[in-house]
Coordinates of N, CA and C in Angstrom, one line a residue:
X218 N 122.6 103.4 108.5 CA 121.5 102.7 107.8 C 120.5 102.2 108.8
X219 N 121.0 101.8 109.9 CA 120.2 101.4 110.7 C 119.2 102.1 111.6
X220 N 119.3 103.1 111.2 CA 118.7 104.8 111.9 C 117.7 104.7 111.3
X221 N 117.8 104.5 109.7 CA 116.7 104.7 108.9 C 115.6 103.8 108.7
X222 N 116.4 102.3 108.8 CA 115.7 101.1 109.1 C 114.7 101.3 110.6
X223 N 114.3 101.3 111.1 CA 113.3 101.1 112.0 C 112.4 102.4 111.7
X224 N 112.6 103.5 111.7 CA 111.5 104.2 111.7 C 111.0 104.2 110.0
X225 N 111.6 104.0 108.8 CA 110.7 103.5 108.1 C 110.2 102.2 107.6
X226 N 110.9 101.0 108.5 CA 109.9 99.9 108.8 C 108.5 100.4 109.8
X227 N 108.4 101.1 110.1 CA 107.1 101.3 110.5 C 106.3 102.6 110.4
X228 N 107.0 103.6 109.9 CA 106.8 104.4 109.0 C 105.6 105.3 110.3
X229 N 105.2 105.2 111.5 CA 104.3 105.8 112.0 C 104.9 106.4 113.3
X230 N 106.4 106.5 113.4 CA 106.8 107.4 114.9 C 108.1 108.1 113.8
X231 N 108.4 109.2 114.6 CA 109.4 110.2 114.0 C 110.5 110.3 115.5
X232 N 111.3 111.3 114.7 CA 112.4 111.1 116.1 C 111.5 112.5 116.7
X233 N 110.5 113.2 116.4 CA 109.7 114.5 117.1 C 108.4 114.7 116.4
X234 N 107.6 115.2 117.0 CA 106.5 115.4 116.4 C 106.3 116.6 116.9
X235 N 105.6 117.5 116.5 CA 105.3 119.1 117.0 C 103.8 118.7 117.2
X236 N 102.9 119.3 118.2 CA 101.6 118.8 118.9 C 101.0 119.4 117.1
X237 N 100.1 118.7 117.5 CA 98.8 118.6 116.2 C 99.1 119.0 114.7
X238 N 100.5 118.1 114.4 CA 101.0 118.4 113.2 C 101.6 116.6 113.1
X239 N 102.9 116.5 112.1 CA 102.5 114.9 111.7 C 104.3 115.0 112.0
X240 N 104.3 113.8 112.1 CA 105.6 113.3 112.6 C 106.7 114.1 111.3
X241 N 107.8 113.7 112.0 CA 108.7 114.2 110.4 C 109.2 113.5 109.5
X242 N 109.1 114.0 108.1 CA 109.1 113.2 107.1 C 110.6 112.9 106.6
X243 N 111.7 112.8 107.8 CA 112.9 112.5 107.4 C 112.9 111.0 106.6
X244 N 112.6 110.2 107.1 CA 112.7 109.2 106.8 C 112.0 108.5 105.3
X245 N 111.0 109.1 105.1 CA 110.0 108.7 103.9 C 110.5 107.9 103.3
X246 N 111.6 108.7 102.5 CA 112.3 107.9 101.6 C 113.0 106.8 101.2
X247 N 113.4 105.8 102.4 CA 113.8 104.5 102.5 C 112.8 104.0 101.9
X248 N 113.6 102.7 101.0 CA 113.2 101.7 100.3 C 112.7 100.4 101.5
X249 N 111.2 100.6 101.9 CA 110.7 99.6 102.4 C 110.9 98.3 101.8
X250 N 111.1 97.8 100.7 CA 111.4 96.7 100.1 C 112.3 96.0 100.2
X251 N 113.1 96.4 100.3 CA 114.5 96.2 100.9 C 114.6 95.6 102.5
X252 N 114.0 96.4 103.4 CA 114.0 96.0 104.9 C 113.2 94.8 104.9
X253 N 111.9 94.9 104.3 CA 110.6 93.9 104.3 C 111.4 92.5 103.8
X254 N 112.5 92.6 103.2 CA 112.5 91.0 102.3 C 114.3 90.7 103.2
X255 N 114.7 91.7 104.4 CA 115.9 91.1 104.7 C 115.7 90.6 106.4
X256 N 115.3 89.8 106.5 CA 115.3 89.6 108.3 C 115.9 90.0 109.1
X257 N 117.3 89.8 108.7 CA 118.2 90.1 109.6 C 117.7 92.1 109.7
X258 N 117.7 92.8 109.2 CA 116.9 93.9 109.8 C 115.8 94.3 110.3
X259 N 114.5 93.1 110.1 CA 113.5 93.3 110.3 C 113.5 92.8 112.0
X260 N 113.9 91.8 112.0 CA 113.5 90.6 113.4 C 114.6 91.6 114.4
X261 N 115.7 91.7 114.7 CA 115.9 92.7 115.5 C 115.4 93.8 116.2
X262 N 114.6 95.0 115.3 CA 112.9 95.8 115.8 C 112.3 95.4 116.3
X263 N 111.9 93.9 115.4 CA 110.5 93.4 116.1 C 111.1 93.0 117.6
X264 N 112.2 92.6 118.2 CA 112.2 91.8 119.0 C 112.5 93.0 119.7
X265 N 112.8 94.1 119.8 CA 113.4 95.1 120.4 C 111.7 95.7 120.8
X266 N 111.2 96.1 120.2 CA 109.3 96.7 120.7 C 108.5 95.9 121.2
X267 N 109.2 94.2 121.4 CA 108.1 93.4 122.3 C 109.4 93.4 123.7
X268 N 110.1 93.9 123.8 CA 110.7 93.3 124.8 C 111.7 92.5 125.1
X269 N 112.2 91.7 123.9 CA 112.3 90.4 123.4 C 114.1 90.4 123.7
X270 N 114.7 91.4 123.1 CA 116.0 91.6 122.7 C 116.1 93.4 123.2
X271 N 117.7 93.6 122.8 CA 118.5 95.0 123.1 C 117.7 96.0 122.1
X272 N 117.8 97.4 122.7 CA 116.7 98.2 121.9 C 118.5 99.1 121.1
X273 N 118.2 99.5 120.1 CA 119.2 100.8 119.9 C 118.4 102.1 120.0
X274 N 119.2 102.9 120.4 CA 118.2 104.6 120.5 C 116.8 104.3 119.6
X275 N 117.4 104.0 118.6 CA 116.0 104.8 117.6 C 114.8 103.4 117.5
X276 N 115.1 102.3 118.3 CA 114.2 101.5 118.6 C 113.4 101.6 119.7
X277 N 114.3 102.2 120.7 CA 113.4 102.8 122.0 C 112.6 103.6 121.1
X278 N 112.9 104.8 120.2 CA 112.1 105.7 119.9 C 111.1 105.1 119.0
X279 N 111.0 104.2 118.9 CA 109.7 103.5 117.8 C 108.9 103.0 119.1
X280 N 109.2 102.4 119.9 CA 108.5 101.6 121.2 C 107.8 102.9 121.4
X281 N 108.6 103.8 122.0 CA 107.6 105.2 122.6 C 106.6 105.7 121.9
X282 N 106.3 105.0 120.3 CA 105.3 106.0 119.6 C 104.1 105.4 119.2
X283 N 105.0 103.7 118.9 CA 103.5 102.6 118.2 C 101.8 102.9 118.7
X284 N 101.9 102.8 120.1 CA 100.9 102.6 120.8 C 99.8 103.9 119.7
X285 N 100.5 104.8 120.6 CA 100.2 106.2 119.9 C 99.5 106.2 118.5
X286 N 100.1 105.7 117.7 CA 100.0 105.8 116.2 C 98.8 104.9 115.9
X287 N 99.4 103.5 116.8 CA 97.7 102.9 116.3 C 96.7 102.9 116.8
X288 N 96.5 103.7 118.1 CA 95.1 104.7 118.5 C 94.8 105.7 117.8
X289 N 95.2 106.6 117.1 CA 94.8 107.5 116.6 C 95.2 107.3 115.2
X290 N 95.7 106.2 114.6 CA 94.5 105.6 113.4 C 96.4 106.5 112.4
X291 N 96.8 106.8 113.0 CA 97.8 107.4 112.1 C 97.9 108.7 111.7
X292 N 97.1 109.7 112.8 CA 96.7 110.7 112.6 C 97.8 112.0 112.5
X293 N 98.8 111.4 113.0 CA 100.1 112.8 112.8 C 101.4 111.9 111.7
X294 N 101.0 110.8 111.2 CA 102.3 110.4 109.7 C 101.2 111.3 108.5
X295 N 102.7 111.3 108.0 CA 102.6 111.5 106.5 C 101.6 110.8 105.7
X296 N 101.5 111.4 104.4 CA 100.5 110.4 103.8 C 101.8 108.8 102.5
X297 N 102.9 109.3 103.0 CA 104.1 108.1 102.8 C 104.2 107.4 103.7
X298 N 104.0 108.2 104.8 CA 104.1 107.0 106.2 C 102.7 105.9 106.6
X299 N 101.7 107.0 106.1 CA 100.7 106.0 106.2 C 100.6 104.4 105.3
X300 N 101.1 105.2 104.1 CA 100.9 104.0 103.0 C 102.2 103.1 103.3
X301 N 103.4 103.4 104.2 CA 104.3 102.7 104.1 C 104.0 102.1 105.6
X302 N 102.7 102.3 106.3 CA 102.7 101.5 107.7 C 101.5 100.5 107.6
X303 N 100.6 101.1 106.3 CA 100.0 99.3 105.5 C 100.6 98.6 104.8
X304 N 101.5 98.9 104.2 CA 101.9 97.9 103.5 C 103.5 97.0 104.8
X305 N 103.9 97.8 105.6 CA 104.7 97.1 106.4 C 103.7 96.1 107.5
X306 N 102.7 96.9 108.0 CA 101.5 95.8 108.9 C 101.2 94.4 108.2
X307 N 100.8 94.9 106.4 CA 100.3 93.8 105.5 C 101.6 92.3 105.6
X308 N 102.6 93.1 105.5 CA 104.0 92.3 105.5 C 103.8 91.3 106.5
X309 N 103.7 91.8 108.2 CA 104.0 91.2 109.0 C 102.8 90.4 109.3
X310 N 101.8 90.3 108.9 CA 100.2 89.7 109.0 C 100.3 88.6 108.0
X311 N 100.8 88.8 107.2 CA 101.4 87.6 106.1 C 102.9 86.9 106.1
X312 N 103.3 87.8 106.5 CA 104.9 86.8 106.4 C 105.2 86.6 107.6
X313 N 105.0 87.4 108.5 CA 105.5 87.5 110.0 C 104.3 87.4 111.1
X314 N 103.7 86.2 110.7 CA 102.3 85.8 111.5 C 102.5 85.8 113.2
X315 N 103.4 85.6 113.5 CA 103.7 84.9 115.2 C 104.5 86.6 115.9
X316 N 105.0 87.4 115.0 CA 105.3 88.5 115.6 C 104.2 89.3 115.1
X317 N 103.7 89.5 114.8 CA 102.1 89.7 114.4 C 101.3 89.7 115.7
X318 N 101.1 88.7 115.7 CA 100.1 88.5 117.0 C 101.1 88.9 118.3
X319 N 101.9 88.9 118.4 CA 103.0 89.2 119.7 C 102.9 90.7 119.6
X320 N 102.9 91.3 118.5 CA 102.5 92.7 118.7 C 101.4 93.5 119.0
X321 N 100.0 92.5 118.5 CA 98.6 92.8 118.9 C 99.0 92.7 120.1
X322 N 99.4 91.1 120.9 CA 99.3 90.7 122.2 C 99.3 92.3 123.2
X323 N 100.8 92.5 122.9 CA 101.6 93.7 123.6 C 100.7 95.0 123.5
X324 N 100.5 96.0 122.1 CA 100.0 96.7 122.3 C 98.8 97.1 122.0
X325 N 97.7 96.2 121.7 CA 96.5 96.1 121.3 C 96.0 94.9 122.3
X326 N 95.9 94.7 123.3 CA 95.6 93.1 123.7 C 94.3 93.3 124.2
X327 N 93.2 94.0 123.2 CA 91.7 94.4 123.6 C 91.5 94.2 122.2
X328 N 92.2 94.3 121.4 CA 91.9 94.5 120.2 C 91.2 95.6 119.4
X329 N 91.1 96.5 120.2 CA 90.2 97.7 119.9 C 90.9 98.8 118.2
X330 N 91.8 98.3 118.4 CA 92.5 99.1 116.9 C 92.6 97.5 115.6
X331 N 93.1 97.0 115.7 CA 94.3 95.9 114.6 C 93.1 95.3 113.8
X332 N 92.1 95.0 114.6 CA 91.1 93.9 114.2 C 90.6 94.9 112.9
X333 N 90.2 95.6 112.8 CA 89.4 97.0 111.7 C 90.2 96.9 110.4
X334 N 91.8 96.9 110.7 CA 92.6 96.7 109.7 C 92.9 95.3 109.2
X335 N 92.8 94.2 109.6 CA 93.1 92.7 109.4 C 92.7 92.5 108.2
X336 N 91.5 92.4 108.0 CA 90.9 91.9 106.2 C 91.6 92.5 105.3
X337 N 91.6 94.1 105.4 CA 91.8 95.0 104.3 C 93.4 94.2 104.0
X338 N 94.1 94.2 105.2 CA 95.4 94.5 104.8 C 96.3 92.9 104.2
X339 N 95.5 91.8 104.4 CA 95.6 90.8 104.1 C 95.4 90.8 102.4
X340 N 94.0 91.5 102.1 CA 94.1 91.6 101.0 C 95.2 92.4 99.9
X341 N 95.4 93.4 100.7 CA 96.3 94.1 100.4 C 97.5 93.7 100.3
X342 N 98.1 93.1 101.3 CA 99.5 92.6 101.2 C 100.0 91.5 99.7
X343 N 98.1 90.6 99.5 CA 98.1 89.6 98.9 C 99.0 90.3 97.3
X344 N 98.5 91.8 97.0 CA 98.8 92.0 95.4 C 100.1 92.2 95.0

């Protein structure tokens, strides 16, 4: 379960991507609702992609891809991975304000991606 837990909490790195095609849609299917509303699986990831705590394999494999994903805007997920990496950003911008910004800090710390998404996804998160 915990394989599934991190790459569809963020729904934008795969365990492979094939060049100019989209990550793999193994994971889609997890119930984001579920992870989003239990900490104890959420705060583990988070602390594992800032550095913070112990990584498991498939948490190194989320570290290796974020960057990636949020420069190019999400350009190799799914269109389930997309919608399940606004509404997981919307989560952590709203519920998870301080690993929020620890995440910008880390891999955005120019801001040149997160800031474009901030309004929308606030709103978003709100419904």
């Amino acid at each position: 379960m915990r394989t599934f837990i991190v790459f569809a909490l963020f729904a934008v790195v795969a365990v492979s991507a094939r060049p100019d095609s989209t990550y793999t849609d193994k994971y889609d299917s997890v119930d984001l609702d579920q992870i989003l509303s239990n900490e104890r699986l959420l705060i583990p990831y988070l602390k594992c992609i800032l550095d913070q705590g112990k990584c498991s394999p498939d948490g190194k494999e989320l570290k290796a891809h974020i960057k990636e994903a949020l420069e190019e805007n999400c350009a190799k997920c799914t269109g389930t991975q997309k919608s399940g990496t606004r509404r997981v950003i919307g989560h952590l911008i709203n519920k998870q304000a301080t690993y929020w910004d620890q995440l910008k800090a880390k891999y955005d710390p120019e801001h040149k991606f997160v800031l474009k998404y901030e309004a929308d996804l606030r709103t978003v998160a709100a419904h």
